[in-house]
Amino acid sequence: GPGPSRSCAWGEHSKIFCAIVGVNGRTDWVMQAQYEHDGLLPRPLGASPEEDPALYAAASPLPNAHAVNAPMLLVAGADDGQILPVNARAMADSLRAHSRRFDLLFFEDEGHWIEAEDNRMEFIRRAMSTLEACQARR
């Protein structure tokens, strides 16, 4: 597979993407690699952040937000026990600091999965709006 949060990394280094919808994304790989409930990092990278800080700096979406070329919809649930919800807010702050286009959809009543029907509908509406807006700019 493409690896954790790879769409964010591709979106940072490619001009071919019209928009990115990141749901519960690992944007701060250092923080996530140290989180015991992550379930993925650091295994696919082959090293911890302490062992290879340059790898994490190059691969992590958060410190590379300046390179984002496509508008992003960041989606997170406040009760996510796998991907720390702070990832989405931190990425939003970094995108804002670099004057990049983004939208943050933060569900206070969801975990890792968006389960409530109203929330799913809102997610679909916002994702479609993000994609339609980027198509209109082309």
Rosetta silent file (secondary structure, phi, psi, omega in degrees, C-alpha in Angstrom):
SEQUENCE: GPGPSRSCAWGEHSKIFCAIVGVNGRTDWVMQAQYEHDGLLPRPLGASPEEDPALYAAASPLPNAHAVNAPMLLVAGADDGQILPVNARAMADSLRAHSRRFDLLFFEDEGHWIEAEDNRMEFIRRAMSTLEACQARR
SCORE:     score description
SCORE:     0.000 S_00000001
   1 L     0.000  173.520 -175.831    0.000    0.000    0.000 S_00000001
   2 L   -73.824  -11.691  177.740    0.967    3.636   -0.231 S_00000001
   3 L    95.641  171.470 -175.444    1.832    3.939    3.465 S_00000001
   4 L   -67.902  130.124  176.793    0.569    6.150    6.258 S_00000001
   5 L    51.803   27.696 -177.340   -0.776    9.539    5.188 S_00000001
   6 H   -63.030  -31.706  179.218    0.934    9.098    1.839 S_00000001
   7 H   -61.019  -37.087  176.545   -1.763   11.146    0.077 S_00000001
   8 H   -64.204  -43.358 -179.941   -0.692   14.159    2.137 S_00000001
   9 H   -63.723  -41.796  177.376    2.926   13.568    1.184 S_00000001
  10 H   -63.987  -39.745  179.594    2.001   13.247   -2.496 S_00000001
  11 H   -65.476  -24.919  179.396   -0.097   16.388   -2.225 S_00000001
  12 H   -80.927  -25.995 -171.389    2.877   18.254   -0.834 S_00000001
  13 H  -119.531   12.577 -177.592    5.273   17.298   -3.564 S_00000001
  14 L  -135.992  148.683  176.634    3.099   17.024   -6.652 S_00000001
  15 L  -105.020    9.317 -176.455    1.123   19.451   -8.746 S_00000001
  16 L   -87.537  -13.570 -177.461   -1.148   16.765  -10.244 S_00000001
  17 L   -88.420  133.709  178.578   -3.681   16.682   -7.393 S_00000001
  18 L   -79.521  -38.075 -179.854   -6.711   18.943   -7.620 S_00000001
  19 L  -161.647  163.105  178.915   -7.593   18.520   -3.917 S_00000001
  20 E  -130.204  132.182  172.829   -6.890   16.263   -0.950 S_00000001
  21 E  -113.718  109.606 -178.176   -9.386   14.835    1.532 S_00000001
  22 E  -107.518  112.956 -178.997   -7.473   13.580    4.565 S_00000001
  23 E  -105.102  119.659  179.519   -9.538   11.594    7.064 S_00000001
  24 L    50.577   51.267 -176.720   -7.859   10.906   10.408 S_00000001
  25 L   -85.593  146.001  173.002   -4.444   11.467    8.882 S_00000001
  26 L   -81.176   98.479 -179.465   -1.108   11.092   10.586 S_00000001
  27 L   -95.528  -30.542  176.015    0.268   14.576    9.956 S_00000001
  28 L  -108.686   92.349 -174.031    2.827   14.621   12.757 S_00000001
  29 H   -68.699  -28.110  177.547    4.644   11.331   12.293 S_00000001
  30 H   -64.568  -50.455  179.658    7.018   11.923   15.207 S_00000001
  31 H   -61.176  -46.100 -178.468    4.116   12.326   17.624 S_00000001
  32 H   -65.086  -37.157  179.942    2.204    9.393   16.126 S_00000001
  33 H   -64.694  -25.889 -179.451    5.249    7.087   16.190 S_00000001
  34 L   -91.790   -5.085 -178.718    5.510    7.695   19.925 S_00000001
  35 L   -87.765  118.648 -172.909    1.788    7.049   20.535 S_00000001
  36 L   -62.438  -22.069 -178.057    1.333    3.505   21.802 S_00000001
  37 L   -97.997    8.274 -177.740   -2.084    3.056   20.170 S_00000001
  38 L   -61.319  -46.504  177.300   -1.043    4.144   16.649 S_00000001
  39 L    81.334    0.316 -179.097   -0.735    0.555   15.411 S_00000001
  40 L  -135.894  -63.440 -178.054    1.423    1.415   12.390 S_00000001
  41 L   -74.703  145.863    5.186    4.313    3.792   12.930 S_00000001
  42 L   -95.478    8.543 -174.630    7.291    3.417   13.138 S_00000001
  43 H   -48.208  -51.962 -176.484    7.255   -0.110   11.654 S_00000001
  44 H   -68.904  -19.401  178.872    6.935    0.843    7.922 S_00000001
  45 H   -87.306  -16.085  176.149    9.692    3.456    8.213 S_00000001
  46 L    77.818    6.679  179.491   12.129    0.993    9.757 S_00000001
  47 L  -159.831  157.510  175.163   13.291    3.411   12.433 S_00000001
  48 L   -85.683  167.199  176.822   12.013    5.481   15.304 S_00000001
  49 L   -59.905  -32.678  178.790   12.031    9.283   15.228 S_00000001
  50 L   -70.847  -35.177 -178.670   15.032    9.218   17.561 S_00000001
  51 L   -76.055  -32.995 -177.746   16.929    6.812   15.288 S_00000001
  52 L  -144.003   72.165 -178.239   16.258    8.700   12.039 S_00000001
  53 H   -62.795  -30.304  179.913   14.950   12.233   12.625 S_00000001
  54 H   -66.494  -37.859  177.526   15.746   13.287    9.039 S_00000001
  55 H   -61.407  -46.863 -179.468   13.478   10.560    7.662 S_00000001
  56 H   -66.540  -38.020  178.197   10.590   11.723    9.816 S_00000001
  57 H   -64.793  -37.714 -179.032   11.186   15.381    8.941 S_00000001
  58 H   -76.420  -34.577 -172.990   11.150   14.562    5.223 S_00000001
  59 H   -91.711  -28.154 -174.844    8.160   12.196    5.334 S_00000001
  60 L   -70.566  128.200  179.617    5.879   13.848    7.877 S_00000001
  61 L   -60.506  -37.442 -173.572    3.181   16.047    6.304 S_00000001
  62 H   -56.552  -53.101 -179.569    3.155   18.595    9.129 S_00000001
  63 H   -73.030   -4.935 -179.752    6.637   20.114    8.652 S_00000001
  64 H  -109.541   16.346 -178.373    6.103   20.042    4.898 S_00000001
  65 H   -60.361  -26.767  178.682    2.827   21.977    4.820 S_00000001
  66 H   -60.918  -23.418 -176.503    4.598   24.800    3.009 S_00000001
  67 H   -92.935   -1.099 -178.962    4.839   22.539   -0.045 S_00000001
  68 L   -64.390  128.524 -178.239    1.114   21.732   -0.257 S_00000001
  69 L  -107.728  -13.446 -174.555   -0.153   22.638   -3.716 S_00000001
  70 L  -119.022  147.045  174.317   -3.770   21.478   -3.497 S_00000001
  71 L   -59.697  146.529 -177.942   -6.638   22.562   -1.236 S_00000001
  72 E  -124.042  141.609  166.517   -7.164   20.142    1.646 S_00000001
  73 E  -108.869  115.570  178.690  -10.153   18.973    3.626 S_00000001
  74 E   -99.739  128.504 -176.175   -8.890   17.722    6.991 S_00000001
  75 E  -126.121  132.916  178.886  -11.308   15.441    8.870 S_00000001
  76 E  -151.933  155.778  174.010  -10.948   14.170   12.435 S_00000001
  77 E  -111.482  134.795 -176.764  -12.962   12.852   15.348 S_00000001
  78 L   -61.441  -26.857 -176.882  -12.301   14.178   18.852 S_00000001
  79 L  -101.541   20.996  179.683  -12.544   10.685   20.347 S_00000001
  80 L   -67.433  122.564  179.773  -10.144    8.958   17.924 S_00000001
  81 L   -97.053   -2.372  179.982   -8.038    6.529   19.926 S_00000001
  82 L  -106.446  -53.065  178.072   -5.738    5.541   17.048 S_00000001
  83 L  -105.779  116.190 -176.504   -4.836    8.779   15.262 S_00000001
  84 L   -59.287  127.148 -177.299   -4.509   11.607   17.738 S_00000001
  85 L   -58.320  -24.000  179.494   -7.064   14.305   16.845 S_00000001
  86 H   -61.114  -20.785  178.280   -4.443   16.998   17.385 S_00000001
  87 H   -56.634  -47.924 -177.518   -2.963   15.928   14.023 S_00000001
  88 H   -65.803  -43.273 -179.650   -5.769   17.617   12.063 S_00000001
  89 H   -67.117  -39.194  178.692   -5.682   20.815   14.108 S_00000001
  90 H   -65.432  -40.060  178.098   -1.884   21.017   13.900 S_00000001
  91 H   -66.387  -40.334  177.170   -1.992   20.552   10.125 S_00000001
  92 H   -60.180  -44.267  178.646   -4.674   23.239    9.854 S_00000001
  93 H   -61.659  -42.005 -179.412   -2.490   25.624   11.869 S_00000001
  94 H   -68.637  -41.505  177.341    0.514   24.871    9.675 S_00000001
  95 H   -63.104  -41.739  178.120   -1.461   25.275    6.436 S_00000001
  96 H   -61.546  -44.287 -179.447   -2.875   28.567    7.732 S_00000001
  97 H   -61.773  -27.081 -179.731    0.630   29.801    8.619 S_00000001
  98 L  -102.024   13.200  177.971    1.717   29.063    5.028 S_00000001
  99 L    54.567   42.002  177.074   -1.412   30.635    3.486 S_00000001
 100 L   -97.937  152.500 -179.992   -2.558   27.346    1.995 S_00000001
 101 L   -79.583  131.029  177.751   -6.210   26.540    1.206 S_00000001
 102 E  -159.753  164.707  173.036   -7.850   24.098    3.603 S_00000001
 103 E  -138.201  138.613  179.692  -11.042   23.285    5.445 S_00000001
 104 E  -112.476  123.952  176.315  -11.179   21.529    8.818 S_00000001
 105 E  -115.210  104.680 -174.280  -14.089   19.241    9.644 S_00000001
 106 E  -116.278  117.150 -178.921  -13.789   18.243   13.288 S_00000001
 107 E   -96.376  114.193  179.633  -16.429   15.980   14.818 S_00000001
 108 L   -69.157  -22.207 -173.750  -16.645   16.343   18.597 S_00000001
 109 L  -110.094   21.806 -179.710  -18.830   13.220   18.815 S_00000001
 110 L  -125.319  159.550  174.140  -16.849   10.779   16.638 S_00000001
 111 L  -106.310 -136.154 -178.833  -13.885    8.482   17.037 S_00000001
 112 L   -70.384  -32.200  179.189  -11.710    6.971   14.316 S_00000001
 113 L  -104.116  139.363  175.378  -14.739    6.037   12.217 S_00000001
 114 L   -86.384  105.294 -170.750  -17.391    8.533   11.212 S_00000001
 115 L  -108.284  -33.322 -178.396  -20.473    6.609   12.256 S_00000001
 116 L   -67.481  133.675 -175.883  -23.335    9.012   12.916 S_00000001
 117 H   -57.121  -43.525  179.444  -25.490    9.391    9.806 S_00000001
 118 H   -61.353  -39.588  179.272  -25.652   13.201   10.088 S_00000001
 119 H   -68.395  -39.861  176.841  -21.871   13.351   10.364 S_00000001
 120 H   -61.494  -42.020  179.375  -21.413   11.048    7.383 S_00000001
 121 H   -64.307  -41.594  178.038  -23.707   13.246    5.330 S_00000001
 122 H   -64.170  -41.674  177.603  -21.780   16.368    6.396 S_00000001
 123 H   -60.433  -47.766 -179.887  -18.497   14.667    5.519 S_00000001
 124 H   -62.048  -43.929  179.019  -19.759   13.687    2.060 S_00000001
 125 H   -59.272  -46.355 -177.837  -21.159   17.185    1.471 S_00000001
 126 H   -70.587  -37.523  177.548  -17.867   18.854    2.452 S_00000001
 127 H   -64.364  -45.424  179.234  -15.737   16.380    0.493 S_00000001
 128 H   -63.422  -39.860  178.011  -17.851   16.899   -2.621 S_00000001
 129 H   -62.524  -42.190  178.041  -17.694   20.673   -2.154 S_00000001
 130 H   -61.585  -44.953 -178.711  -13.891   20.518   -1.870 S_00000001
 131 H   -70.818  -39.181  178.154  -13.610   18.439   -5.028 S_00000001
 132 H   -65.153  -39.676  179.916  -16.140   20.528   -6.975 S_00000001
 133 H   -64.643  -38.604 -179.338  -14.347   23.758   -6.041 S_00000001
 134 H   -71.528  -34.277  176.931  -11.027   22.446   -7.280 S_00000001
 135 H   -65.009  -36.388  179.940  -12.605   21.292  -10.542 S_00000001
 136 H   -67.006  -27.998  179.991  -14.057   24.780  -11.032 S_00000001
 137 H   -78.859  -15.424 -176.431  -10.554   26.285  -10.682 S_00000001
 138 L   -76.794    0.000    0.000   -9.127   24.094  -13.447 S_00000001
